[in-house]
Coordinates of C-alpha atoms in Angstrom, one line a residue:
M10 CA 280.2 161.1 66.0
R11 CA 278.1 164.3 66.2
T12 CA 274.7 164.2 64.7
L13 CA 271.6 166.4 64.5
G14 CA 269.8 163.9 66.7
Y15 CA 266.1 164.3 67.2
I16 CA 265.0 167.9 66.2
R17 CA 261.5 169.2 67.0
G18 CA 260.2 171.4 64.2
V19 CA 263.2 171.2 61.9
Q20 CA 262.8 172.8 58.5
F21 CA 265.1 172.9 55.5
D22 CA 266.5 176.4 55.3
H23 CA 269.1 176.9 52.5
V24 CA 271.9 175.6 50.5
A25 CA 275.1 177.8 50.5
Q26 CA 277.6 177.9 47.7
Q27 CA 280.9 179.7 47.7
V28 CA 281.3 182.3 44.9
P29 CA 284.0 184.9 44.2
D30 CA 281.4 187.7 43.5
I31 CA 278.2 187.8 45.5
A32 CA 276.5 190.4 43.3
A33 CA 277.4 188.6 40.1
A34 CA 276.0 185.3 41.4
L35 CA 272.8 187.0 42.5
A36 CA 272.4 188.7 39.2
W37 CA 273.0 185.5 37.2
W38 CA 270.6 183.4 39.3
S39 CA 267.9 186.2 39.2
R40 CA 268.1 186.2 35.4
A41 CA 268.3 182.4 35.0
V42 CA 265.5 181.3 37.3
P43 CA 262.0 182.7 36.6
G44 CA 260.5 184.3 39.7
A45 CA 263.8 184.3 41.7
R46 CA 264.0 187.1 44.2
V47 CA 266.9 188.5 46.2
V48 CA 266.1 188.5 49.9
Y49 CA 269.4 189.9 51.2
A50 CA 272.7 191.0 49.7
D51 CA 276.0 192.5 50.9
N52 CA 279.6 192.0 49.9
T53 CA 280.1 188.8 51.8
W54 CA 276.8 186.9 51.3
G55 CA 273.5 187.0 49.5
L56 CA 270.3 185.1 49.8
L57 CA 268.0 184.3 46.9
E58 CA 264.5 182.6 47.0
A59 CA 263.6 180.6 43.9
G60 CA 261.1 177.9 43.2
G61 CA 260.4 177.3 46.9
A62 CA 264.1 177.0 47.8
R63 CA 266.6 179.4 49.3
L64 CA 270.1 179.7 47.9
A65 CA 272.8 181.5 49.8
F66 CA 276.0 182.7 48.1
V67 CA 279.0 183.1 50.4
V68 CA 282.6 184.1 50.3
A69 CA 285.1 181.3 51.1
E70 CA 286.7 183.2 53.9
Q71 CA 283.6 183.3 55.9
H72 CA 281.5 180.1 55.2
P73 CA 281.9 176.7 53.7
N74 CA 279.6 175.2 51.0
H75 CA 276.8 173.7 53.1
V76 CA 273.2 172.8 53.6
A77 CA 271.3 174.4 56.5
F78 CA 268.3 173.4 58.7
K79 CA 266.3 175.8 60.8
V80 CA 265.3 175.1 64.4
C81 CA 263.9 177.2 67.2
G82 CA 266.3 178.8 69.7
E83 CA 265.7 176.3 72.4
E84 CA 266.4 173.4 70.1
L85 CA 269.5 175.1 68.8
E86 CA 270.8 175.4 72.4
R87 CA 269.9 171.8 73.2
L88 CA 271.6 170.5 70.1
A89 CA 274.7 172.5 70.7
V90 CA 275.1 170.9 74.1
V91 CA 274.3 167.4 72.8
N92 CA 277.0 167.8 70.0
G93 CA 279.5 169.7 72.2
V94 CA 279.7 172.7 69.9
E95 CA 279.6 176.5 70.3
I96 CA 276.8 178.6 68.9
V97 CA 277.9 181.6 66.9
E98 CA 275.8 184.8 66.6
H99 CA 275.8 186.4 63.2
R100 CA 275.4 190.1 62.2
D101 CA 271.8 189.5 61.1
G102 CA 270.7 188.2 64.5
T103 CA 270.7 184.5 63.5
R104 CA 272.6 182.0 65.6
S105 CA 274.1 178.8 64.3
F106 CA 276.7 176.1 64.5
Y107 CA 278.1 173.6 62.0
L108 CA 278.3 169.8 62.1
E109 CA 280.3 167.6 59.8
A110 CA 278.3 165.0 57.9
P111 CA 279.9 161.9 56.5
G112 CA 282.3 162.7 53.7
G113 CA 283.3 166.0 55.3
H114 CA 280.1 167.8 54.2
P115 CA 279.2 170.8 56.5
V116 CA 275.7 171.0 57.8
E117 CA 274.6 174.3 59.5
V118 CA 271.9 174.3 62.2
I119 CA 270.4 177.8 62.4
S120 CA 267.9 179.7 64.5
Y121 CA 266.3 183.1 63.6
P122 CA 265.6 185.7 66.2
D123 CA 261.9 185.9 65.2
A124 CA 261.3 182.2 65.1
V125 CA 258.5 180.8 67.3
D126 CA 259.7 178.4 69.9
E127 CA 257.7 175.3 68.7
A128 CA 258.5 173.4 71.9
R129 CA 256.4 175.8 73.8
E130 CA 253.4 175.8 71.5

């Protein structure tokens, strides 16, 4: 069984939900949740911050519904080896892989290009 294992400096990053229309989802959530702000948007995914949480809206062809945890680049590489998975680089410079939690629920482990490597601090 593949697991996240011990992660140094892990942080909750986002919950992603598949939607048929990214712009419509972002518009609805922006109106419905006071203080919500769109961080990024294109035709295939959007990111919204609201109430201290980040919600990603994705198209089904590219991403599953999932939760994501952020780690530094070094930890991402270590965990990929431990779990025997390949790291994928995304168009925004992030790198990640998915694990399957019990019940078939996807969990993304992600690293951002500007993240500080906490293992070296």
